[in-house]
Tab-separated table of C-alpha atoms in Angstrom:
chain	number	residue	atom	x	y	z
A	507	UNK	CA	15.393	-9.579	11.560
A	508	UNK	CA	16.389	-8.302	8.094
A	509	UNK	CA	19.219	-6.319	7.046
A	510	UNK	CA	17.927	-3.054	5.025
A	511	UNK	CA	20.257	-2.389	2.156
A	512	UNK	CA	19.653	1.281	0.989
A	513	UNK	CA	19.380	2.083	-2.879
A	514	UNK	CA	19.391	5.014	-4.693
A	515	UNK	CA	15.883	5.491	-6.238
A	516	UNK	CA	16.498	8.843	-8.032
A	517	UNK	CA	18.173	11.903	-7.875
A	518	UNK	CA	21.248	13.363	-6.142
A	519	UNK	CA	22.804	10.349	-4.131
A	520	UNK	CA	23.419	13.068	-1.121
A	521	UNK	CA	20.304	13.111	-0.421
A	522	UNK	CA	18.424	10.889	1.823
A	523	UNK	CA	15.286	10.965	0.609
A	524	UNK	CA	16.232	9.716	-2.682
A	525	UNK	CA	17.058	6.480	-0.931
A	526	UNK	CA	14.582	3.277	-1.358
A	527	UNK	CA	15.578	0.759	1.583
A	528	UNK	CA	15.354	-3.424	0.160
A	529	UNK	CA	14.913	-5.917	2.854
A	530	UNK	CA	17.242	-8.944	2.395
A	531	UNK	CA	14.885	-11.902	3.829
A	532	UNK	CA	16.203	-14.779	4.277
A	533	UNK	CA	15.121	-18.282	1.975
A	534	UNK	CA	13.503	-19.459	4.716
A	535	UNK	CA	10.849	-16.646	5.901
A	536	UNK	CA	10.225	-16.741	2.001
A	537	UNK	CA	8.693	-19.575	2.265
A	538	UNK	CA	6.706	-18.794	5.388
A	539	UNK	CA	5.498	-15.772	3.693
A	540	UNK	CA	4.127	-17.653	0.684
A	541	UNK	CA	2.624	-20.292	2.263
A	542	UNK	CA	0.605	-17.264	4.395
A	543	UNK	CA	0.234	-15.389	0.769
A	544	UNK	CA	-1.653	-18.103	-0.769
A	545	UNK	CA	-3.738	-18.444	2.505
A	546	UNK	CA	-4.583	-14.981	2.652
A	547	UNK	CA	-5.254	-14.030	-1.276
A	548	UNK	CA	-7.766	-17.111	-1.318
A	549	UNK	CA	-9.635	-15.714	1.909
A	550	UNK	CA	-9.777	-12.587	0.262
A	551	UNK	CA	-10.767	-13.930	-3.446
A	552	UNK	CA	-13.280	-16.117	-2.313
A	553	UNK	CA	-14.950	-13.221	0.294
A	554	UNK	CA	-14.676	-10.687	-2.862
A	555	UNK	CA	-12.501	-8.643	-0.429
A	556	UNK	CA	-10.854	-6.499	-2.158
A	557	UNK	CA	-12.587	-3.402	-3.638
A	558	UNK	CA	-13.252	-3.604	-7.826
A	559	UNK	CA	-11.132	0.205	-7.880
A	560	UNK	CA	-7.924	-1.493	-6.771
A	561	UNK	CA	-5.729	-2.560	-9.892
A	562	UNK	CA	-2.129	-2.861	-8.111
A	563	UNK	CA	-0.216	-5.737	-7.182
A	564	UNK	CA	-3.623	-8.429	-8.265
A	565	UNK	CA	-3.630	-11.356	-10.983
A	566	UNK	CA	-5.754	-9.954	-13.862
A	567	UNK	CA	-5.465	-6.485	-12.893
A	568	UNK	CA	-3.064	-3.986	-15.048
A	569	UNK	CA	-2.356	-0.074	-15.758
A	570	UNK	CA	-4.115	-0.773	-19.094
A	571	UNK	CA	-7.372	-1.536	-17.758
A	572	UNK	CA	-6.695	1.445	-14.616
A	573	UNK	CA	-6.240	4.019	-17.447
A	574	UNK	CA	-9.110	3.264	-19.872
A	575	UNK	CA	-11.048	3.262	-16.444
A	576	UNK	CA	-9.967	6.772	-15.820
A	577	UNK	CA	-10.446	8.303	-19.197
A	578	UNK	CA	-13.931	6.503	-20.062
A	579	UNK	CA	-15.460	8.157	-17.045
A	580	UNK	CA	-13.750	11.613	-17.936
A	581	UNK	CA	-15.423	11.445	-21.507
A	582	UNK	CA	-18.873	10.231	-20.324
A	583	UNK	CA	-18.419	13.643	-18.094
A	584	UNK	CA	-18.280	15.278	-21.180
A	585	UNK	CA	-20.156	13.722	-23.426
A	586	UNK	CA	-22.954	14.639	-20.039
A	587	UNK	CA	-21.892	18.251	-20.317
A	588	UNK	CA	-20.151	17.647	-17.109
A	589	UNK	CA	-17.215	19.729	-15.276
A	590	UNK	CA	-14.697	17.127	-14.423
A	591	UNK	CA	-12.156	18.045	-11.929
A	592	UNK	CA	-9.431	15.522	-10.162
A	593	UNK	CA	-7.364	15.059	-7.754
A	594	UNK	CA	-3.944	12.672	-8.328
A	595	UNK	CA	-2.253	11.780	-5.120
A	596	UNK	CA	0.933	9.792	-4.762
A	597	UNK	CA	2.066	8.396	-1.519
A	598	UNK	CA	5.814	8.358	-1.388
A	599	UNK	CA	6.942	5.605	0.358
A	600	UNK	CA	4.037	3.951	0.644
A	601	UNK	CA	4.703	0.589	2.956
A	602	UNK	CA	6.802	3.076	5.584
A	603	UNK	CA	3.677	4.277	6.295
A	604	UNK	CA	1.598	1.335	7.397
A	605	UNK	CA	0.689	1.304	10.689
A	606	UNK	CA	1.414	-2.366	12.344
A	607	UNK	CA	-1.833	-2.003	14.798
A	608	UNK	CA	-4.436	-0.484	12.157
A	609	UNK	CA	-3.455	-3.324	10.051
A	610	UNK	CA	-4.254	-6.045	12.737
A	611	UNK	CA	-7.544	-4.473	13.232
A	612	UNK	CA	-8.465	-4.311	9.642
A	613	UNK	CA	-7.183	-8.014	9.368
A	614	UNK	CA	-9.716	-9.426	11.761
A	615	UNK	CA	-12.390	-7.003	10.699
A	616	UNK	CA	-12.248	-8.464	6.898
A	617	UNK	CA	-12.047	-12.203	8.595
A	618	UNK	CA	-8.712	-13.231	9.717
A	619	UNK	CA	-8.971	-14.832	13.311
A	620	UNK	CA	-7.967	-17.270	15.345
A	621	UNK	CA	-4.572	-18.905	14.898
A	622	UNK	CA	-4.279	-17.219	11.400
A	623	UNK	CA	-4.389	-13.806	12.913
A	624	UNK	CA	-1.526	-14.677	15.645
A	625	UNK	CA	0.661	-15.879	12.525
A	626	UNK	CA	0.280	-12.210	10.957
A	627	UNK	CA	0.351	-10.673	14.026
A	628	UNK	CA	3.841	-12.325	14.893
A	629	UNK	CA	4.797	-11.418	11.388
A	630	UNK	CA	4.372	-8.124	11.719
A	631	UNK	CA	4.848	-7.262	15.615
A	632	UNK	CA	8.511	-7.377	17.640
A	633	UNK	CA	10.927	-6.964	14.368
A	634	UNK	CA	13.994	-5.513	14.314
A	635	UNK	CA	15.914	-4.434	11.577
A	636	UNK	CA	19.545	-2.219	10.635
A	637	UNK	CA	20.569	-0.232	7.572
A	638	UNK	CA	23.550	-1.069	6.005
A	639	UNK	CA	25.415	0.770	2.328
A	640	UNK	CA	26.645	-1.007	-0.421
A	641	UNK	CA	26.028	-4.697	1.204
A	642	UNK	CA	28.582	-3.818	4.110
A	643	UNK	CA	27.620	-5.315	7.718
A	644	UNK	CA	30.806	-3.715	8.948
A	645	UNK	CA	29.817	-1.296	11.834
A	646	UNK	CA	31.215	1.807	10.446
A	647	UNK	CA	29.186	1.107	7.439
A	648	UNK	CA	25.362	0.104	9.406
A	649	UNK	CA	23.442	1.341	11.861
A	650	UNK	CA	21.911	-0.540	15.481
A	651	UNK	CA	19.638	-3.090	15.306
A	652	UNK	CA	15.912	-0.869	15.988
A	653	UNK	CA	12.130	-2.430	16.761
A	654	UNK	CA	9.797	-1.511	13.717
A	655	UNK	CA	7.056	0.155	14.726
A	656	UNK	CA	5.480	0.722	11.349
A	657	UNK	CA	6.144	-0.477	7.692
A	658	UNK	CA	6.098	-3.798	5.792
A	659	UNK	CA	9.204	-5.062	4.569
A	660	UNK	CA	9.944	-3.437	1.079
A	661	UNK	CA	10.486	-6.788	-1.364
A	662	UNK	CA	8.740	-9.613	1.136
A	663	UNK	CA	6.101	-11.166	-0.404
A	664	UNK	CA	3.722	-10.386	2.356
A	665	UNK	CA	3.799	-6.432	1.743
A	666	UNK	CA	1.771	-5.775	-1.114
A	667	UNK	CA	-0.976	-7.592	0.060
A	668	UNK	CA	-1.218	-6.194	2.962
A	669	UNK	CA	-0.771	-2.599	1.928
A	670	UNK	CA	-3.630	-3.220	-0.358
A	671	UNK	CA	-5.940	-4.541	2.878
A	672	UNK	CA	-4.807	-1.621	4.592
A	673	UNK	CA	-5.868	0.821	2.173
A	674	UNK	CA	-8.534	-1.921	0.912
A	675	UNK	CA	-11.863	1.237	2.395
A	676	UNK	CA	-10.558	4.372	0.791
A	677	UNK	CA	-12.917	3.835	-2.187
A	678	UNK	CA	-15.746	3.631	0.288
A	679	UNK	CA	-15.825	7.770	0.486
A	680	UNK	CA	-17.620	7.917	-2.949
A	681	UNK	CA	-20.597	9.285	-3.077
A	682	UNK	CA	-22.231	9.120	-7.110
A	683	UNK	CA	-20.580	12.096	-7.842
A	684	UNK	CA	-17.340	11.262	-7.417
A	685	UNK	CA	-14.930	7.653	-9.157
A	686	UNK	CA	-12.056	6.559	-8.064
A	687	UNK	CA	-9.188	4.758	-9.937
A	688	UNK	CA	-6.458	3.153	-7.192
A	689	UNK	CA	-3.365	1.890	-8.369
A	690	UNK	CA	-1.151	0.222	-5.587
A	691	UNK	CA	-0.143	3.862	-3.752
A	692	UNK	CA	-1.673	6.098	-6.365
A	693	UNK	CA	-5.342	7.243	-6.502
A	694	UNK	CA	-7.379	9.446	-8.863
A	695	UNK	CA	-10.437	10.798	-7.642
A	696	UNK	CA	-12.791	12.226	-10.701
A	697	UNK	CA	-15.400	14.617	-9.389
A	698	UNK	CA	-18.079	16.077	-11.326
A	699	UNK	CA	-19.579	18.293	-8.182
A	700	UNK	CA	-18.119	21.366	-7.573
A	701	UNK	CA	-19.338	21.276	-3.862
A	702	UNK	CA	-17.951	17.241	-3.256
A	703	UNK	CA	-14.633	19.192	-4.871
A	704	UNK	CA	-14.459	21.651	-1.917
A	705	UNK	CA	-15.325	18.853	1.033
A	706	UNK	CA	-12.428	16.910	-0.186
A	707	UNK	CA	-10.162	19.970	-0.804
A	708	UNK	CA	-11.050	20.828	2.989
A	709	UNK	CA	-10.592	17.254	4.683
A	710	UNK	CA	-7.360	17.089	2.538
A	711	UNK	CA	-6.056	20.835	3.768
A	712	UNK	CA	-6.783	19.517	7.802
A	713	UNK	CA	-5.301	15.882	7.343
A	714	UNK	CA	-2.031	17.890	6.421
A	715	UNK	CA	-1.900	20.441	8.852
């Protein structure tokens, strides 16, 4: 059950939303978490898991190499007398919004059964946790203990990995007219068909409404 101590990410401190919430885990469940870490990344390294347009949070994998990605397929474009148009999305908040259940499922749909998937599963499943300011577990100063539907634990060890597995099929919309360039929670999608353009712009427009 970790404590949730609330920083300031940027902006106006009077605003919420400029808050970024660190879990304080205890030594212990560090441990726990690695020894599952090193489990999972070798399942998915040695089952080629995780999609080539991922460059986030993976060994070998930097901004460097995600940028020349991005720019060498907007100059073939041009060099092919091709329109190039993108789309840059940023998820805010990105492991708030993982879903505890879609995880599971995509778990045991890339391999992980058995008594490895009933480890994650009571990683993620029946945690509670309560906000507190300024490292103050006074009362006045922290809210009540509350079940966590959704999220992974912002600075566990766990978190990026599986936010990456969770995300792990969005490159799997491409069609040959269309790249994509993922970075942790930020994607580029290069399109060089203005029709592919206004499916996406569409499907985006619905998702949000």
């Amino acid at each position: 059950m970790p404590l949730l101590n609330q920083f300031v990410k940027k902006g106006d401190d009077q605003n919420i939303t400029n808050y970024r919430s660190i879990s304080l885990l205890t030594s212990f469940s560090k441990v726990i978490e690695k020894l599952i870490y090193a489990r999972l990344l070798d399942h998915t390294t040695t089952n080629s898991i995780l999609v080539n347009e991922q460059y986030g949070f993976r060994t070998w994998y930097s901004t460097e190499q995600a940028s020349f990605l991005l720019m060498n397929n907007i100059l073939t474009a041009m060099n092919n007398n091709l329109k190039m148009r993108g789309i840059f999305c940023n998820l805010q908040k990105a492991l708030d919004c993982v879903n505890h259940k879609i995880l599971l499922d995509k778990l045991e749909f890339y391999g992980i059964e058995g008594k490895f998937k009933t480890l994650n599963e009571s990683y993620l499943t029946c945690r509670y946790q309560k906000i507190i300011l300024n490292n103050n577990t006074n009362t006045s100063s922290s809210s009540k203990w509350e079940l966590i539907k959704n999220s992974l634990p912002e600075g566990s060890i766990l978190g990026p990995l599986f936010y990456l597995l969770c995300i792990n099929d969005l490159p799997k919309i491409n069609t040959k007219n269309k790249s994509m360039v993922l970075f942790a929670d930020d994607t580029s999608q290069l399109i060089t068909d203005s029709k592919d353009l206004i499916l996406i712009l569409i499907l985006i427009s619905l998702s949000t409404t």
